[in-house]
Amino acid sequence: MCPAYLWAHLQRELRMLDKYQLLWRFYIEYLTLAVGNAKSHPVLAGGKHESAIAFLTDLKEKLEVSQVQLEIFHVLSPRLQLQPSDSDLWEKVELLERGLFSITELYQVYADPHDLLTIKLLALCVSQHQDEALVKDIWDCILHEAVQSVPSAGALDHIQGTIVPLG
């Protein structure tokens, strides 16, 4: 599914964050185009419909997971400059460069330990995980952080600015 030249670039060890971002953006664009092409492909007779649907579903899932992984990278990479001696964080960001994780791995290895609240919501949405108590706890933390981060005069606008983009 992934061109050999792109896969070779994604698997090698990258030193520069800009190259990493460019390659993952290309990979996401590649998956987006593949999903679009798969949707427009005519369904052939003879039982090929199920395999086409399975292929399209697989592409969509990989696209969503790669977008979550890229978002984690965007959240954690600025922390590298704030915490240059945190070898665990450096290792985790480098692991992001090496390949596509599962949504469960992204949640367990990145979102939960680093308390990335919006990434937690995104991962739950992508995985279609239905745990109302967990979602409520995450939203409570987001609201609490929004209220605590701004003086009372601008709190409502700040909370609205925090919540609305999250849906």
PDB file of C-alpha atoms in Angstrom:
ATOM      1  CA  MET A   1       0.000   0.000   0.000  1.00  0.00           C
ATOM      2  CA  CYS A   2       2.821   2.455   0.821  1.00  0.00           C
ATOM      3  CA  PRO A   3       5.347   3.101  -1.971  1.00  0.00           C
ATOM      4  CA  ALA A   4       8.715   1.478  -1.288  1.00  0.00           C
ATOM      5  CA  TYR A   5      10.607   4.764  -1.504  1.00  0.00           C
ATOM      6  CA  LEU A   6       8.317   6.399   1.063  1.00  0.00           C
ATOM      7  CA  TRP A   7       8.419   3.419   3.384  1.00  0.00           C
ATOM      8  CA  ALA A   8      12.235   3.383   3.275  1.00  0.00           C
ATOM      9  CA  HIS A   9      12.286   7.069   4.239  1.00  0.00           C
ATOM     10  CA  LEU A  10       9.803   6.577   7.068  1.00  0.00           C
ATOM     11  CA  GLN A  11      11.709   3.630   8.502  1.00  0.00           C
ATOM     12  CA  ARG A  12      15.162   5.190   8.503  1.00  0.00           C
ATOM     13  CA  GLU A  13      16.370   7.205  11.431  1.00  0.00           C
ATOM     14  CA  LEU A  14      15.645  10.865  10.807  1.00  0.00           C
ATOM     15  CA  ARG A  15      17.695  13.559  12.442  1.00  0.00           C
ATOM     16  CA  MET A  16      15.792  16.673  11.483  1.00  0.00           C
ATOM     17  CA  LEU A  17      12.299  17.339  12.737  1.00  0.00           C
ATOM     18  CA  ASP A  18      11.367  19.250   9.560  1.00  0.00           C
ATOM     19  CA  LYS A  19      12.111  16.220   7.383  1.00  0.00           C
ATOM     20  CA  TYR A  20      10.046  14.053   9.707  1.00  0.00           C
ATOM     21  CA  GLN A  21       7.085  16.399   9.529  1.00  0.00           C
ATOM     22  CA  LEU A  22       7.345  16.605   5.760  1.00  0.00           C
ATOM     23  CA  LEU A  23       7.434  12.822   5.362  1.00  0.00           C
ATOM     24  CA  TRP A  24       4.480  12.241   7.665  1.00  0.00           C
ATOM     25  CA  ARG A  25       2.511  14.942   5.914  1.00  0.00           C
ATOM     26  CA  PHE A  26       3.279  13.199   2.622  1.00  0.00           C
ATOM     27  CA  TYR A  27       2.202   9.867   4.127  1.00  0.00           C
ATOM     28  CA  ILE A  28      -1.050  11.403   5.358  1.00  0.00           C
ATOM     29  CA  GLU A  29      -1.633  12.978   1.947  1.00  0.00           C
ATOM     30  CA  TYR A  30      -0.909   9.610   0.326  1.00  0.00           C
ATOM     31  CA  LEU A  31      -3.471   7.886   2.546  1.00  0.00           C
ATOM     32  CA  THR A  32      -6.007  10.653   1.898  1.00  0.00           C
ATOM     33  CA  LEU A  33      -5.626  10.225  -1.854  1.00  0.00           C
ATOM     34  CA  ALA A  34      -5.819   6.446  -1.507  1.00  0.00           C
ATOM     35  CA  VAL A  35      -9.089   6.735   0.439  1.00  0.00           C
ATOM     36  CA  GLY A  36     -10.495   9.068  -2.208  1.00  0.00           C
ATOM     37  CA  ASN A  37      -9.453   6.736  -5.014  1.00  0.00           C
ATOM     38  CA  ALA A  38     -10.833   3.693  -3.216  1.00  0.00           C
ATOM     39  CA  LYS A  39     -14.190   5.425  -2.730  1.00  0.00           C
ATOM     40  CA  SER A  40     -14.438   6.264  -6.411  1.00  0.00           C
ATOM     41  CA  HIS A  41     -13.404   2.790  -7.588  1.00  0.00           C
ATOM     42  CA  PRO A  42     -16.315   0.920  -9.176  1.00  0.00           C
ATOM     43  CA  VAL A  43     -17.454  -2.212  -7.391  1.00  0.00           C
ATOM     44  CA  LEU A  44     -16.918  -5.277  -9.527  1.00  0.00           C
ATOM     45  CA  ALA A  45     -19.203  -8.287  -9.624  1.00  0.00           C
ATOM     46  CA  GLY A  46     -18.033 -11.564  -8.199  1.00  0.00           C
ATOM     47  CA  GLY A  47     -17.663 -10.882  -4.475  1.00  0.00           C
ATOM     48  CA  LYS A  48     -15.017  -8.159  -4.722  1.00  0.00           C
ATOM     49  CA  HIS A  49     -17.257  -5.695  -2.892  1.00  0.00           C
ATOM     50  CA  GLU A  50     -16.318  -6.969   0.586  1.00  0.00           C
ATOM     51  CA  SER A  51     -12.584  -6.810  -0.092  1.00  0.00           C
ATOM     52  CA  ALA A  52     -12.903  -3.279  -1.476  1.00  0.00           C
ATOM     53  CA  ILE A  53     -14.807  -2.175   1.631  1.00  0.00           C
ATOM     54  CA  ALA A  54     -12.221  -3.826   3.885  1.00  0.00           C
ATOM     55  CA  PHE A  55      -9.406  -2.111   1.995  1.00  0.00           C
ATOM     56  CA  LEU A  56     -11.115   1.278   2.223  1.00  0.00           C
ATOM     57  CA  THR A  57     -11.794   0.805   5.940  1.00  0.00           C
ATOM     58  CA  ASP A  58      -8.141  -0.118   6.545  1.00  0.00           C
ATOM     59  CA  LEU A  59      -6.968   2.988   4.672  1.00  0.00           C
ATOM     60  CA  LYS A  60      -9.323   5.259   6.619  1.00  0.00           C
ATOM     61  CA  GLU A  61      -8.175   3.815   9.947  1.00  0.00           C
ATOM     62  CA  LYS A  62      -4.502   4.238   9.065  1.00  0.00           C
ATOM     63  CA  LEU A  63      -5.152   7.803   7.963  1.00  0.00           C
ATOM     64  CA  GLU A  64      -6.900   8.673  11.230  1.00  0.00           C
ATOM     65  CA  VAL A  65      -4.197   7.027  13.341  1.00  0.00           C
ATOM     66  CA  SER A  66      -1.398   8.741  11.408  1.00  0.00           C
ATOM     67  CA  GLN A  67      -3.117  12.102  11.990  1.00  0.00           C
ATOM     68  CA  VAL A  68      -3.267  11.387  15.736  1.00  0.00           C
ATOM     69  CA  GLN A  69       0.402  10.381  15.712  1.00  0.00           C
ATOM     70  CA  LEU A  70       1.368  13.584  13.904  1.00  0.00           C
ATOM     71  CA  GLU A  71      -0.661  15.624  16.382  1.00  0.00           C
ATOM     72  CA  ILE A  72       1.191  13.945  19.277  1.00  0.00           C
ATOM     73  CA  PHE A  73       4.451  14.844  17.588  1.00  0.00           C
ATOM     74  CA  HIS A  74       3.354  18.493  17.313  1.00  0.00           C
ATOM     75  CA  VAL A  75       2.457  18.567  21.015  1.00  0.00           C
ATOM     76  CA  LEU A  76       5.599  16.813  22.296  1.00  0.00           C
ATOM     77  CA  SER A  77       8.296  18.275  20.053  1.00  0.00           C
ATOM     78  CA  PRO A  78       8.184  21.766  21.672  1.00  0.00           C
ATOM     79  CA  ARG A  79       8.603  20.064  25.046  1.00  0.00           C
ATOM     80  CA  LEU A  80      11.971  18.707  23.884  1.00  0.00           C
ATOM     81  CA  GLN A  81      13.373  22.232  23.914  1.00  0.00           C
ATOM     82  CA  LEU A  82      11.857  22.936  27.316  1.00  0.00           C
ATOM     83  CA  GLN A  83      13.141  19.633  28.761  1.00  0.00           C
ATOM     84  CA  PRO A  84      16.380  18.867  26.857  1.00  0.00           C
ATOM     85  CA  SER A  85      17.630  16.467  29.534  1.00  0.00           C
ATOM     86  CA  ASP A  86      14.484  14.285  29.542  1.00  0.00           C
ATOM     87  CA  SER A  87      15.854  11.192  27.811  1.00  0.00           C
ATOM     88  CA  ASP A  88      12.517   9.358  28.087  1.00  0.00           C
ATOM     89  CA  LEU A  89      10.759  12.118  26.164  1.00  0.00           C
ATOM     90  CA  TRP A  90      13.512  12.185  23.510  1.00  0.00           C
ATOM     91  CA  GLU A  91      13.222   8.416  23.094  1.00  0.00           C
ATOM     92  CA  LYS A  92       9.449   8.561  22.760  1.00  0.00           C
ATOM     93  CA  VAL A  93       9.584  11.321  20.136  1.00  0.00           C
ATOM     94  CA  GLU A  94      12.232   9.378  18.204  1.00  0.00           C
ATOM     95  CA  LEU A  95       9.991   6.301  18.296  1.00  0.00           C
ATOM     96  CA  LEU A  96       7.254   8.365  16.646  1.00  0.00           C
ATOM     97  CA  GLU A  97       9.609   8.770  13.690  1.00  0.00           C
ATOM     98  CA  ARG A  98      10.068   5.067  13.101  1.00  0.00           C
ATOM     99  CA  GLY A  99       6.618   3.956  12.032  1.00  0.00           C
ATOM    100  CA  LEU A 100       2.909   4.020  12.546  1.00  0.00           C
ATOM    101  CA  PHE A 101       1.689   3.066  16.012  1.00  0.00           C
ATOM    102  CA  SER A 102      -1.712   1.602  16.804  1.00  0.00           C
ATOM    103  CA  ILE A 103      -4.224   3.952  18.392  1.00  0.00           C
ATOM    104  CA  THR A 104      -4.001   1.910  21.608  1.00  0.00           C
ATOM    105  CA  GLU A 105      -0.217   2.337  21.725  1.00  0.00           C
ATOM    106  CA  LEU A 106      -0.548   6.064  21.108  1.00  0.00           C
ATOM    107  CA  TYR A 107      -3.000   6.359  23.988  1.00  0.00           C
ATOM    108  CA  GLN A 108      -1.042   4.168  26.419  1.00  0.00           C
ATOM    109  CA  VAL A 109       2.498   5.315  25.579  1.00  0.00           C
ATOM    110  CA  TYR A 110       1.903   9.002  24.820  1.00  0.00           C
ATOM    111  CA  ALA A 111      -1.505  10.464  25.666  1.00  0.00           C
ATOM    112  CA  ASP A 112      -2.013   8.943  29.104  1.00  0.00           C
ATOM    113  CA  PRO A 113       1.510   9.203  30.599  1.00  0.00           C
ATOM    114  CA  HIS A 114       1.994  12.769  29.337  1.00  0.00           C
ATOM    115  CA  ASP A 115      -1.578  13.750  30.237  1.00  0.00           C
ATOM    116  CA  LEU A 116      -2.380  14.992  26.738  1.00  0.00           C
ATOM    117  CA  LEU A 117      -6.071  15.623  27.307  1.00  0.00           C
ATOM    118  CA  THR A 118      -7.061  16.626  23.788  1.00  0.00           C
ATOM    119  CA  ILE A 119      -5.082  13.693  22.365  1.00  0.00           C
ATOM    120  CA  LYS A 120      -6.932  11.389  24.752  1.00  0.00           C
ATOM    121  CA  LEU A 121     -10.262  12.654  23.391  1.00  0.00           C
ATOM    122  CA  LEU A 122      -9.021  12.332  19.829  1.00  0.00           C
ATOM    123  CA  ALA A 123      -7.802   8.772  20.413  1.00  0.00           C
ATOM    124  CA  LEU A 124     -11.113   7.777  21.986  1.00  0.00           C
ATOM    125  CA  CYS A 125     -12.973   9.284  19.051  1.00  0.00           C
ATOM    126  CA  VAL A 126     -10.767   7.582  16.428  1.00  0.00           C
ATOM    127  CA  SER A 127     -11.001   4.232  18.178  1.00  0.00           C
ATOM    128  CA  GLN A 128     -14.749   4.673  18.696  1.00  0.00           C
ATOM    129  CA  HIS A 129     -14.210   3.684  22.321  1.00  0.00           C
ATOM    130  CA  GLN A 130     -17.365   4.178  24.379  1.00  0.00           C
ATOM    131  CA  ASP A 131     -16.501   4.898  28.013  1.00  0.00           C
ATOM    132  CA  GLU A 132     -18.689   7.717  29.274  1.00  0.00           C
ATOM    133  CA  ALA A 133     -16.950   7.938  32.645  1.00  0.00           C
ATOM    134  CA  LEU A 134     -13.516   8.282  31.046  1.00  0.00           C
ATOM    135  CA  VAL A 135     -14.739  10.909  28.576  1.00  0.00           C
ATOM    136  CA  LYS A 136     -16.431  12.839  31.398  1.00  0.00           C
ATOM    137  CA  ASP A 137     -13.220  12.782  33.465  1.00  0.00           C
ATOM    138  CA  ILE A 138     -11.188  14.089  30.520  1.00  0.00           C
ATOM    139  CA  TRP A 139     -13.678  16.888  29.849  1.00  0.00           C
ATOM    140  CA  ASP A 140     -13.700  17.784  33.562  1.00  0.00           C
ATOM    141  CA  CYS A 141      -9.895  18.120  33.463  1.00  0.00           C
ATOM    142  CA  ILE A 142     -10.025  20.248  30.301  1.00  0.00           C
ATOM    143  CA  LEU A 143     -12.608  22.562  31.866  1.00  0.00           C
ATOM    144  CA  HIS A 144     -10.673  22.760  35.130  1.00  0.00           C
ATOM    145  CA  GLU A 145      -7.469  23.690  33.265  1.00  0.00           C
ATOM    146  CA  ALA A 146      -9.310  26.309  31.216  1.00  0.00           C
ATOM    147  CA  VAL A 147     -10.818  27.906  34.322  1.00  0.00           C
ATOM    148  CA  GLN A 148      -7.531  27.860  36.259  1.00  0.00           C
ATOM    149  CA  SER A 149      -5.440  29.343  33.452  1.00  0.00           C
ATOM    150  CA  VAL A 150      -7.291  32.666  33.107  1.00  0.00           C
ATOM    151  CA  PRO A 151      -8.431  35.365  35.520  1.00  0.00           C
ATOM    152  CA  SER A 152     -12.168  35.414  36.093  1.00  0.00           C
ATOM    153  CA  ALA A 153     -12.727  38.452  33.840  1.00  0.00           C
ATOM    154  CA  GLY A 154     -11.792  36.589  30.646  1.00  0.00           C
ATOM    155  CA  ALA A 155     -12.563  33.065  31.794  1.00  0.00           C
ATOM    156  CA  LEU A 156     -15.740  32.595  29.779  1.00  0.00           C
ATOM    157  CA  ASP A 157     -14.099  33.612  26.493  1.00  0.00           C
ATOM    158  CA  HIS A 158     -11.093  31.422  27.234  1.00  0.00           C
ATOM    159  CA  ILE A 159     -13.253  28.418  28.108  1.00  0.00           C
ATOM    160  CA  GLN A 160     -15.283  28.915  24.931  1.00  0.00           C
ATOM    161  CA  GLY A 161     -12.051  29.188  22.914  1.00  0.00           C
ATOM    162  CA  THR A 162     -10.807  25.961  24.472  1.00  0.00           C
ATOM    163  CA  ILE A 163     -13.985  23.930  24.181  1.00  0.00           C
ATOM    164  CA  VAL A 164     -15.405  24.923  20.790  1.00  0.00           C
ATOM    165  CA  PRO A 165     -12.489  23.566  18.692  1.00  0.00           C
ATOM    166  CA  LEU A 166     -12.727  20.240  20.531  1.00  0.00           C
ATOM    167  CA  GLY A 167     -16.353  19.770  19.553  1.00  0.00           C
TER     168      GLY A 167
END
